[in-house]
């Protein structure tokens, strides 16, 4: 899940057909989803050994390490380019809630809820390390995320994902109760190239060009 706001309308319609990208560029289709009330809970399996831990004002090093651990192979990049001062302002904001999924002494999942706009709460980041994917852990984490979000008097919860993320992501969010409402195309520098913050070995399913 990248952290890009809903794109402004294109100045002119994008013509049908295939459009070449320069070397070193990536393009992704972003899907925006939302909900306005807590959906009926979905049964989630017991997850013995897992704990959801709240981190108030985490350090930059801890946060970036977890962000990489969870998102590097999906090319999560936005927080890696962000200046220390700007990222610190987000992490220390009392209206930004950051949690990790903790197992066997390690943080292996990231949940971030952004309550700074009380009318538009964002599920800013939601992801698990590959060792926790499968077996219902994602559903377990989503149920906790929805409980935490709607424990406050919010009007809307929204999230977005893109085609660089897991191919199961859109379907998972829809099954969790989100409704798609928008789509955009995001073009970006490949964060593995030209000295970017992600190693070339990441995201082997997306070839370097």
JSON list of C-alpha atoms in Angstrom, two decimals:
[
{"chain": "A", "resi": 1, "resn": "UNK", "atom": "CA", "xyz": [0.00, 0.00, 0.00]},
{"chain": "A", "resi": 2, "resn": "UNK", "atom": "CA", "xyz": [1.51, 3.23, -1.07]},
{"chain": "A", "resi": 3, "resn": "UNK", "atom": "CA", "xyz": [0.59, 6.40, 0.76]},
{"chain": "A", "resi": 4, "resn": "UNK", "atom": "CA", "xyz": [-0.58, 8.60, -2.09]},
{"chain": "A", "resi": 5, "resn": "UNK", "atom": "CA", "xyz": [-3.64, 10.89, -1.89]},
{"chain": "A", "resi": 6, "resn": "UNK", "atom": "CA", "xyz": [-6.46, 10.58, -4.39]},
{"chain": "A", "resi": 7, "resn": "UNK", "atom": "CA", "xyz": [-5.00, 11.86, -7.63]},
{"chain": "A", "resi": 8, "resn": "UNK", "atom": "CA", "xyz": [-6.33, 15.03, -9.23]},
{"chain": "A", "resi": 9, "resn": "UNK", "atom": "CA", "xyz": [-8.26, 14.51, -12.46]},
{"chain": "A", "resi": 10, "resn": "UNK", "atom": "CA", "xyz": [-6.05, 14.20, -15.50]},
{"chain": "A", "resi": 11, "resn": "UNK", "atom": "CA", "xyz": [-5.89, 17.45, -17.51]},
{"chain": "A", "resi": 12, "resn": "UNK", "atom": "CA", "xyz": [-7.11, 15.53, -20.56]},
{"chain": "A", "resi": 13, "resn": "UNK", "atom": "CA", "xyz": [-8.51, 12.03, -21.00]},
{"chain": "A", "resi": 14, "resn": "UNK", "atom": "CA", "xyz": [-5.88, 9.32, -21.06]},
{"chain": "A", "resi": 15, "resn": "UNK", "atom": "CA", "xyz": [-6.11, 7.77, -24.48]},
{"chain": "A", "resi": 16, "resn": "UNK", "atom": "CA", "xyz": [-6.94, 4.09, -24.79]},
{"chain": "A", "resi": 17, "resn": "UNK", "atom": "CA", "xyz": [-4.04, 1.84, -25.58]},
{"chain": "A", "resi": 18, "resn": "UNK", "atom": "CA", "xyz": [-0.59, 0.98, -24.26]},
{"chain": "A", "resi": 19, "resn": "UNK", "atom": "CA", "xyz": [1.69, 3.81, -23.14]},
{"chain": "A", "resi": 20, "resn": "UNK", "atom": "CA", "xyz": [5.44, 3.25, -22.91]},
{"chain": "A", "resi": 21, "resn": "UNK", "atom": "CA", "xyz": [7.24, 4.17, -19.69]},
{"chain": "A", "resi": 22, "resn": "UNK", "atom": "CA", "xyz": [10.83, 5.39, -19.62]},
{"chain": "A", "resi": 23, "resn": "UNK", "atom": "CA", "xyz": [13.44, 3.12, -18.11]},
{"chain": "A", "resi": 24, "resn": "UNK", "atom": "CA", "xyz": [13.48, 3.44, -14.32]},
{"chain": "A", "resi": 25, "resn": "UNK", "atom": "CA", "xyz": [9.79, 4.27, -14.05]},
{"chain": "A", "resi": 26, "resn": "UNK", "atom": "CA", "xyz": [6.92, 2.21, -12.64]},
{"chain": "A", "resi": 27, "resn": "UNK", "atom": "CA", "xyz": [3.18, 2.60, -13.10]},
{"chain": "A", "resi": 28, "resn": "UNK", "atom": "CA", "xyz": [0.48, 1.25, -10.81]},
{"chain": "A", "resi": 29, "resn": "UNK", "atom": "CA", "xyz": [-3.30, 1.27, -10.80]},
{"chain": "A", "resi": 30, "resn": "UNK", "atom": "CA", "xyz": [-4.50, 2.61, -7.44]},
{"chain": "A", "resi": 31, "resn": "UNK", "atom": "CA", "xyz": [-7.89, 1.55, -6.07]},
{"chain": "A", "resi": 32, "resn": "UNK", "atom": "CA", "xyz": [-9.58, 3.67, -3.39]},
{"chain": "A", "resi": 33, "resn": "UNK", "atom": "CA", "xyz": [-12.05, 2.06, -0.97]},
{"chain": "A", "resi": 34, "resn": "UNK", "atom": "CA", "xyz": [-14.21, 3.31, 1.89]},
{"chain": "A", "resi": 35, "resn": "UNK", "atom": "CA", "xyz": [-16.79, 2.42, 4.53]},
{"chain": "A", "resi": 36, "resn": "UNK", "atom": "CA", "xyz": [-19.12, 4.56, 6.65]},
{"chain": "A", "resi": 37, "resn": "UNK", "atom": "CA", "xyz": [-19.96, 2.18, 9.49]},
{"chain": "A", "resi": 38, "resn": "UNK", "atom": "CA", "xyz": [-18.49, -0.84, 11.21]},
{"chain": "A", "resi": 39, "resn": "UNK", "atom": "CA", "xyz": [-19.51, -3.92, 9.19]},
{"chain": "A", "resi": 40, "resn": "UNK", "atom": "CA", "xyz": [-20.66, -7.08, 10.89]},
{"chain": "A", "resi": 41, "resn": "UNK", "atom": "CA", "xyz": [-17.61, -8.80, 12.40]},
{"chain": "A", "resi": 42, "resn": "UNK", "atom": "CA", "xyz": [-16.12, -11.65, 10.40]},
{"chain": "A", "resi": 43, "resn": "UNK", "atom": "CA", "xyz": [-15.10, -14.76, 12.33]},
{"chain": "A", "resi": 44, "resn": "UNK", "atom": "CA", "xyz": [-11.33, -14.79, 12.72]},
{"chain": "A", "resi": 45, "resn": "UNK", "atom": "CA", "xyz": [-9.30, -17.76, 13.96]},
{"chain": "A", "resi": 46, "resn": "UNK", "atom": "CA", "xyz": [-7.53, -17.62, 17.28]},
{"chain": "A", "resi": 47, "resn": "UNK", "atom": "CA", "xyz": [-3.95, -16.44, 16.82]},
{"chain": "A", "resi": 48, "resn": "UNK", "atom": "CA", "xyz": [-2.03, -17.77, 19.85]},
{"chain": "A", "resi": 49, "resn": "UNK", "atom": "CA", "xyz": [1.34, -16.15, 20.27]},
{"chain": "A", "resi": 50, "resn": "UNK", "atom": "CA", "xyz": [0.34, -12.95, 18.47]},
{"chain": "A", "resi": 51, "resn": "UNK", "atom": "CA", "xyz": [-0.19, -9.60, 20.16]},
{"chain": "A", "resi": 52, "resn": "UNK", "atom": "CA", "xyz": [-1.21, -6.22, 18.80]},
{"chain": "A", "resi": 53, "resn": "UNK", "atom": "CA", "xyz": [1.05, -3.65, 20.46]},
{"chain": "A", "resi": 54, "resn": "UNK", "atom": "CA", "xyz": [0.42, 0.10, 20.46]},
{"chain": "A", "resi": 55, "resn": "UNK", "atom": "CA", "xyz": [3.52, 2.27, 19.96]},
{"chain": "A", "resi": 56, "resn": "UNK", "atom": "CA", "xyz": [3.16, 5.84, 21.13]},
{"chain": "A", "resi": 57, "resn": "UNK", "atom": "CA", "xyz": [5.65, 8.15, 19.40]},
{"chain": "A", "resi": 58, "resn": "UNK", "atom": "CA", "xyz": [7.92, 5.38, 18.03]},
{"chain": "A", "resi": 59, "resn": "UNK", "atom": "CA", "xyz": [11.46, 6.21, 16.97]},
{"chain": "A", "resi": 60, "resn": "UNK", "atom": "CA", "xyz": [12.26, 6.77, 13.32]},
{"chain": "A", "resi": 61, "resn": "UNK", "atom": "CA", "xyz": [14.70, 3.84, 13.23]},
{"chain": "A", "resi": 62, "resn": "UNK", "atom": "CA", "xyz": [12.18, 1.40, 14.71]},
{"chain": "A", "resi": 63, "resn": "UNK", "atom": "CA", "xyz": [9.41, 2.55, 12.42]},
{"chain": "A", "resi": 64, "resn": "UNK", "atom": "CA", "xyz": [11.46, 2.48, 9.22]},
{"chain": "A", "resi": 65, "resn": "UNK", "atom": "CA", "xyz": [12.81, -0.98, 10.05]},
{"chain": "A", "resi": 66, "resn": "UNK", "atom": "CA", "xyz": [9.29, -2.34, 10.50]},
{"chain": "A", "resi": 67, "resn": "UNK", "atom": "CA", "xyz": [8.06, -0.50, 7.40]},
{"chain": "A", "resi": 68, "resn": "UNK", "atom": "CA", "xyz": [10.80, -2.20, 5.39]},
{"chain": "A", "resi": 69, "resn": "UNK", "atom": "CA", "xyz": [10.21, -5.60, 7.00]},
{"chain": "A", "resi": 70, "resn": "UNK", "atom": "CA", "xyz": [6.55, -5.53, 6.04]},
{"chain": "A", "resi": 71, "resn": "UNK", "atom": "CA", "xyz": [6.52, -3.56, 2.82]},
{"chain": "A", "resi": 72, "resn": "UNK", "atom": "CA", "xyz": [9.86, -3.75, 1.05]},
{"chain": "A", "resi": 73, "resn": "UNK", "atom": "CA", "xyz": [8.91, -6.66, -1.19]},
{"chain": "A", "resi": 74, "resn": "UNK", "atom": "CA", "xyz": [5.77, -4.78, -2.24]},
{"chain": "A", "resi": 75, "resn": "UNK", "atom": "CA", "xyz": [7.84, -1.66, -2.94]},
{"chain": "A", "resi": 76, "resn": "UNK", "atom": "CA", "xyz": [6.37, 0.45, -0.15]},
{"chain": "A", "resi": 77, "resn": "UNK", "atom": "CA", "xyz": [8.47, 3.56, -0.59]},
{"chain": "A", "resi": 78, "resn": "UNK", "atom": "CA", "xyz": [6.68, 6.74, 0.48]},
{"chain": "A", "resi": 79, "resn": "UNK", "atom": "CA", "xyz": [7.92, 6.79, 4.09]},
{"chain": "A", "resi": 80, "resn": "UNK", "atom": "CA", "xyz": [11.47, 5.94, 3.00]},
{"chain": "A", "resi": 81, "resn": "UNK", "atom": "CA", "xyz": [11.73, 9.16, 0.99]},
{"chain": "A", "resi": 82, "resn": "UNK", "atom": "CA", "xyz": [10.14, 11.27, 3.71]},
{"chain": "A", "resi": 83, "resn": "UNK", "atom": "CA", "xyz": [12.38, 13.70, 5.59]},
{"chain": "A", "resi": 84, "resn": "UNK", "atom": "CA", "xyz": [13.02, 12.95, 9.27]},
{"chain": "A", "resi": 85, "resn": "UNK", "atom": "CA", "xyz": [11.20, 16.06, 10.48]},
{"chain": "A", "resi": 86, "resn": "UNK", "atom": "CA", "xyz": [8.06, 15.34, 8.48]},
{"chain": "A", "resi": 87, "resn": "UNK", "atom": "CA", "xyz": [7.95, 11.65, 9.41]},
{"chain": "A", "resi": 88, "resn": "UNK", "atom": "CA", "xyz": [8.60, 12.42, 13.08]},
{"chain": "A", "resi": 89, "resn": "UNK", "atom": "CA", "xyz": [5.69, 14.89, 13.07]},
{"chain": "A", "resi": 90, "resn": "UNK", "atom": "CA", "xyz": [3.39, 12.09, 11.87]},
{"chain": "A", "resi": 91, "resn": "UNK", "atom": "CA", "xyz": [4.68, 9.46, 14.27]},
{"chain": "A", "resi": 92, "resn": "UNK", "atom": "CA", "xyz": [4.39, 11.73, 17.31]},
{"chain": "A", "resi": 93, "resn": "UNK", "atom": "CA", "xyz": [0.96, 13.13, 16.43]},
{"chain": "A", "resi": 94, "resn": "UNK", "atom": "CA", "xyz": [-1.55, 11.96, 19.08]},
{"chain": "A", "resi": 95, "resn": "UNK", "atom": "CA", "xyz": [-4.13, 11.45, 16.33]},
{"chain": "A", "resi": 96, "resn": "UNK", "atom": "CA", "xyz": [-1.98, 8.90, 14.49]},
{"chain": "A", "resi": 97, "resn": "UNK", "atom": "CA", "xyz": [-2.22, 5.42, 16.03]},
{"chain": "A", "resi": 98, "resn": "UNK", "atom": "CA", "xyz": [0.59, 2.98, 15.23]},
{"chain": "A", "resi": 99, "resn": "UNK", "atom": "CA", "xyz": [0.52, -0.70, 16.15]},
{"chain": "A", "resi": 100, "resn": "UNK", "atom": "CA", "xyz": [2.74, -3.67, 15.47]},
{"chain": "A", "resi": 101, "resn": "UNK", "atom": "CA", "xyz": [1.88, -7.35, 15.31]},
{"chain": "A", "resi": 102, "resn": "UNK", "atom": "CA", "xyz": [4.30, -8.94, 17.77]},
{"chain": "A", "resi": 103, "resn": "UNK", "atom": "CA", "xyz": [5.37, -12.59, 17.74]},
{"chain": "A", "resi": 104, "resn": "UNK", "atom": "CA", "xyz": [8.30, -14.36, 19.38]},
{"chain": "A", "resi": 105, "resn": "UNK", "atom": "CA", "xyz": [10.05, -11.12, 20.26]},
{"chain": "A", "resi": 106, "resn": "UNK", "atom": "CA", "xyz": [9.70, -9.63, 16.77]},
{"chain": "A", "resi": 107, "resn": "UNK", "atom": "CA", "xyz": [7.46, -7.00, 15.21]},
{"chain": "A", "resi": 108, "resn": "UNK", "atom": "CA", "xyz": [6.09, -8.61, 12.03]},
{"chain": "A", "resi": 109, "resn": "UNK", "atom": "CA", "xyz": [3.07, -6.52, 11.11]},
{"chain": "A", "resi": 110, "resn": "UNK", "atom": "CA", "xyz": [2.16, -2.85, 10.80]},
{"chain": "A", "resi": 111, "resn": "UNK", "atom": "CA", "xyz": [-1.19, -1.19, 11.40]},
{"chain": "A", "resi": 112, "resn": "UNK", "atom": "CA", "xyz": [-1.43, 2.60, 11.15]},
{"chain": "A", "resi": 113, "resn": "UNK", "atom": "CA", "xyz": [-4.65, 4.56, 11.59]},
{"chain": "A", "resi": 114, "resn": "UNK", "atom": "CA", "xyz": [-4.69, 8.28, 10.82]},
{"chain": "A", "resi": 115, "resn": "UNK", "atom": "CA", "xyz": [-7.41, 10.15, 12.76]},
{"chain": "A", "resi": 116, "resn": "UNK", "atom": "CA", "xyz": [-6.12, 13.66, 11.98]},
{"chain": "A", "resi": 117, "resn": "UNK", "atom": "CA", "xyz": [-9.18, 14.42, 9.83]},
{"chain": "A", "resi": 118, "resn": "UNK", "atom": "CA", "xyz": [-12.11, 13.39, 12.06]},
{"chain": "A", "resi": 119, "resn": "UNK", "atom": "CA", "xyz": [-14.45, 13.13, 9.08]},
{"chain": "A", "resi": 120, "resn": "UNK", "atom": "CA", "xyz": [-12.06, 11.03, 6.98]},
{"chain": "A", "resi": 121, "resn": "UNK", "atom": "CA", "xyz": [-10.07, 8.48, 8.93]},
{"chain": "A", "resi": 122, "resn": "UNK", "atom": "CA", "xyz": [-7.42, 6.68, 6.91]},
{"chain": "A", "resi": 123, "resn": "UNK", "atom": "CA", "xyz": [-6.22, 3.11, 7.24]},
{"chain": "A", "resi": 124, "resn": "UNK", "atom": "CA", "xyz": [-2.83, 4.42, 6.25]},
{"chain": "A", "resi": 125, "resn": "UNK", "atom": "CA", "xyz": [-0.79, 1.22, 6.42]},
{"chain": "A", "resi": 126, "resn": "UNK", "atom": "CA", "xyz": [-1.84, -2.38, 6.89]},
{"chain": "A", "resi": 127, "resn": "UNK", "atom": "CA", "xyz": [0.54, -5.23, 6.24]},
{"chain": "A", "resi": 128, "resn": "UNK", "atom": "CA", "xyz": [2.16, -8.40, 7.48]},
{"chain": "A", "resi": 129, "resn": "UNK", "atom": "CA", "xyz": [5.59, -9.92, 7.06]},
{"chain": "A", "resi": 130, "resn": "UNK", "atom": "CA", "xyz": [5.50, -12.91, 4.73]},
{"chain": "A", "resi": 131, "resn": "UNK", "atom": "CA", "xyz": [5.96, -15.27, 7.69]},
{"chain": "A", "resi": 132, "resn": "UNK", "atom": "CA", "xyz": [2.51, -14.28, 8.99]},
{"chain": "A", "resi": 133, "resn": "UNK", "atom": "CA", "xyz": [0.59, -14.29, 5.71]},
{"chain": "A", "resi": 134, "resn": "UNK", "atom": "CA", "xyz": [-2.01, -17.03, 5.48]},
{"chain": "A", "resi": 135, "resn": "UNK", "atom": "CA", "xyz": [-4.08, -18.87, 8.03]},
{"chain": "A", "resi": 136, "resn": "UNK", "atom": "CA", "xyz": [-6.34, -15.93, 8.84]},
{"chain": "A", "resi": 137, "resn": "UNK", "atom": "CA", "xyz": [-3.85, -13.52, 10.40]},
{"chain": "A", "resi": 138, "resn": "UNK", "atom": "CA", "xyz": [-4.84, -10.75, 7.99]},
{"chain": "A", "resi": 139, "resn": "UNK", "atom": "CA", "xyz": [-8.50, -11.16, 8.92]},
{"chain": "A", "resi": 140, "resn": "UNK", "atom": "CA", "xyz": [-7.57, -11.17, 12.61]},
{"chain": "A", "resi": 141, "resn": "UNK", "atom": "CA", "xyz": [-5.66, -7.92, 12.17]},
{"chain": "A", "resi": 142, "resn": "UNK", "atom": "CA", "xyz": [-8.42, -6.29, 10.12]},
{"chain": "A", "resi": 143, "resn": "UNK", "atom": "CA", "xyz": [-11.05, -7.07, 12.75]},
{"chain": "A", "resi": 144, "resn": "UNK", "atom": "CA", "xyz": [-8.89, -5.34, 15.34]},
{"chain": "A", "resi": 145, "resn": "UNK", "atom": "CA", "xyz": [-8.28, -2.41, 12.99]},
{"chain": "A", "resi": 146, "resn": "UNK", "atom": "CA", "xyz": [-12.03, -1.93, 12.48]},
{"chain": "A", "resi": 147, "resn": "UNK", "atom": "CA", "xyz": [-12.70, -2.14, 16.21]},
{"chain": "A", "resi": 148, "resn": "UNK", "atom": "CA", "xyz": [-10.06, 0.51, 16.89]},
{"chain": "A", "resi": 149, "resn": "UNK", "atom": "CA", "xyz": [-11.25, 2.81, 14.11]},
{"chain": "A", "resi": 150, "resn": "UNK", "atom": "CA", "xyz": [-14.95, 2.72, 14.98]},
{"chain": "A", "resi": 151, "resn": "UNK", "atom": "CA", "xyz": [-14.33, 2.96, 18.71]},
{"chain": "A", "resi": 152, "resn": "UNK", "atom": "CA", "xyz": [-13.99, 6.66, 17.90]},
{"chain": "A", "resi": 153, "resn": "UNK", "atom": "CA", "xyz": [-16.74, 8.86, 16.50]},
{"chain": "A", "resi": 154, "resn": "UNK", "atom": "CA", "xyz": [-15.58, 8.72, 12.91]},
{"chain": "A", "resi": 155, "resn": "UNK", "atom": "CA", "xyz": [-17.72, 9.32, 9.84]},
{"chain": "A", "resi": 156, "resn": "UNK", "atom": "CA", "xyz": [-15.69, 7.52, 7.21]},
{"chain": "A", "resi": 157, "resn": "UNK", "atom": "CA", "xyz": [-12.81, 5.05, 7.03]},
{"chain": "A", "resi": 158, "resn": "UNK", "atom": "CA", "xyz": [-10.89, 4.83, 3.78]},
{"chain": "A", "resi": 159, "resn": "UNK", "atom": "CA", "xyz": [-7.93, 2.93, 2.40]},
{"chain": "A", "resi": 160, "resn": "UNK", "atom": "CA", "xyz": [-6.16, 2.55, -0.90]},
{"chain": "A", "resi": 161, "resn": "UNK", "atom": "CA", "xyz": [-4.05, -0.12, -2.47]},
{"chain": "A", "resi": 162, "resn": "UNK", "atom": "CA", "xyz": [-2.33, -0.55, -5.80]},
{"chain": "A", "resi": 163, "resn": "UNK", "atom": "CA", "xyz": [-1.20, -3.18, -8.27]},
{"chain": "A", "resi": 164, "resn": "UNK", "atom": "CA", "xyz": [2.28, -3.22, -6.75]},
{"chain": "A", "resi": 165, "resn": "UNK", "atom": "CA", "xyz": [0.68, -4.68, -3.61]},
{"chain": "A", "resi": 166, "resn": "UNK", "atom": "CA", "xyz": [-0.50, -8.27, -3.15]},
{"chain": "A", "resi": 167, "resn": "UNK", "atom": "CA", "xyz": [-2.95, -9.29, -5.91]},
{"chain": "A", "resi": 168, "resn": "UNK", "atom": "CA", "xyz": [-5.29, -10.42, -3.12]},
{"chain": "A", "resi": 169, "resn": "UNK", "atom": "CA", "xyz": [-5.43, -6.96, -1.52]},
{"chain": "A", "resi": 170, "resn": "UNK", "atom": "CA", "xyz": [-8.47, -5.47, -3.27]},
{"chain": "A", "resi": 171, "resn": "UNK", "atom": "CA", "xyz": [-10.56, -8.59, -2.74]},
{"chain": "A", "resi": 172, "resn": "UNK", "atom": "CA", "xyz": [-9.51, -8.75, 0.90]},
{"chain": "A", "resi": 173, "resn": "UNK", "atom": "CA", "xyz": [-10.57, -5.16, 1.54]},
{"chain": "A", "resi": 174, "resn": "UNK", "atom": "CA", "xyz": [-13.91, -5.73, -0.18]},
{"chain": "A", "resi": 175, "resn": "UNK", "atom": "CA", "xyz": [-14.57, -8.88, 1.87]},
{"chain": "A", "resi": 176, "resn": "UNK", "atom": "CA", "xyz": [-13.72, -6.83, 4.96]},
{"chain": "A", "resi": 177, "resn": "UNK", "atom": "CA", "xyz": [-16.53, -4.39, 4.16]},
{"chain": "A", "resi": 178, "resn": "UNK", "atom": "CA", "xyz": [-14.85, -1.65, 2.12]},
{"chain": "A", "resi": 179, "resn": "UNK", "atom": "CA", "xyz": [-16.50, -0.41, -1.07]},
{"chain": "A", "resi": 180, "resn": "UNK", "atom": "CA", "xyz": [-14.42, 0.74, -4.06]},
{"chain": "A", "resi": 181, "resn": "UNK", "atom": "CA", "xyz": [-15.09, 4.34, -5.08]},
{"chain": "A", "resi": 182, "resn": "UNK", "atom": "CA", "xyz": [-12.20, 5.53, -7.24]},
{"chain": "A", "resi": 183, "resn": "UNK", "atom": "CA", "xyz": [-9.27, 4.54, -9.38]},
{"chain": "A", "resi": 184, "resn": "UNK", "atom": "CA", "xyz": [-6.12, 6.34, -10.51]},
{"chain": "A", "resi": 185, "resn": "UNK", "atom": "CA", "xyz": [-2.83, 5.68, -12.26]},
{"chain": "A", "resi": 186, "resn": "UNK", "atom": "CA", "xyz": [0.34, 6.46, -10.32]},
{"chain": "A", "resi": 187, "resn": "UNK", "atom": "CA", "xyz": [3.66, 6.84, -12.14]},
{"chain": "A", "resi": 188, "resn": "UNK", "atom": "CA", "xyz": [6.82, 6.90, -10.03]},
{"chain": "A", "resi": 189, "resn": "UNK", "atom": "CA", "xyz": [10.55, 6.34, -10.03]},
{"chain": "A", "resi": 190, "resn": "UNK", "atom": "CA", "xyz": [11.44, 2.73, -9.35]},
{"chain": "A", "resi": 191, "resn": "UNK", "atom": "CA", "xyz": [12.74, 2.95, -5.74]},
{"chain": "A", "resi": 192, "resn": "UNK", "atom": "CA", "xyz": [15.26, 0.15, -6.44]},
{"chain": "A", "resi": 193, "resn": "UNK", "atom": "CA", "xyz": [17.13, 2.13, -9.10]},
{"chain": "A", "resi": 194, "resn": "UNK", "atom": "CA", "xyz": [19.40, 5.16, -9.26]},
{"chain": "A", "resi": 195, "resn": "UNK", "atom": "CA", "xyz": [20.32, 5.04, -5.59]},
{"chain": "A", "resi": 196, "resn": "UNK", "atom": "CA", "xyz": [16.76, 4.58, -4.37]},
{"chain": "A", "resi": 197, "resn": "UNK", "atom": "CA", "xyz": [16.01, 3.38, -0.82]},
{"chain": "A", "resi": 198, "resn": "UNK", "atom": "CA", "xyz": [15.03, -0.20, -1.71]},
{"chain": "A", "resi": 199, "resn": "UNK", "atom": "CA", "xyz": [17.58, -2.83, -2.80]},
{"chain": "A", "resi": 200, "resn": "UNK", "atom": "CA", "xyz": [17.49, -4.20, -6.34]},
{"chain": "A", "resi": 201, "resn": "UNK", "atom": "CA", "xyz": [16.84, -7.69, -4.95]},
{"chain": "A", "resi": 202, "resn": "UNK", "atom": "CA", "xyz": [13.39, -6.68, -3.63]},
{"chain": "A", "resi": 203, "resn": "UNK", "atom": "CA", "xyz": [10.12, -7.41, -5.43]},
{"chain": "A", "resi": 204, "resn": "UNK", "atom": "CA", "xyz": [11.43, -10.08, -7.79]},
{"chain": "A", "resi": 205, "resn": "UNK", "atom": "CA", "xyz": [7.92, -10.30, -9.30]},
{"chain": "A", "resi": 206, "resn": "UNK", "atom": "CA", "xyz": [8.42, -6.78, -10.73]},
{"chain": "A", "resi": 207, "resn": "UNK", "atom": "CA", "xyz": [11.40, -6.85, -13.13]},
{"chain": "A", "resi": 208, "resn": "UNK", "atom": "CA", "xyz": [13.91, -4.03, -13.25]},
{"chain": "A", "resi": 209, "resn": "UNK", "atom": "CA", "xyz": [13.82, -2.21, -16.59]}
]
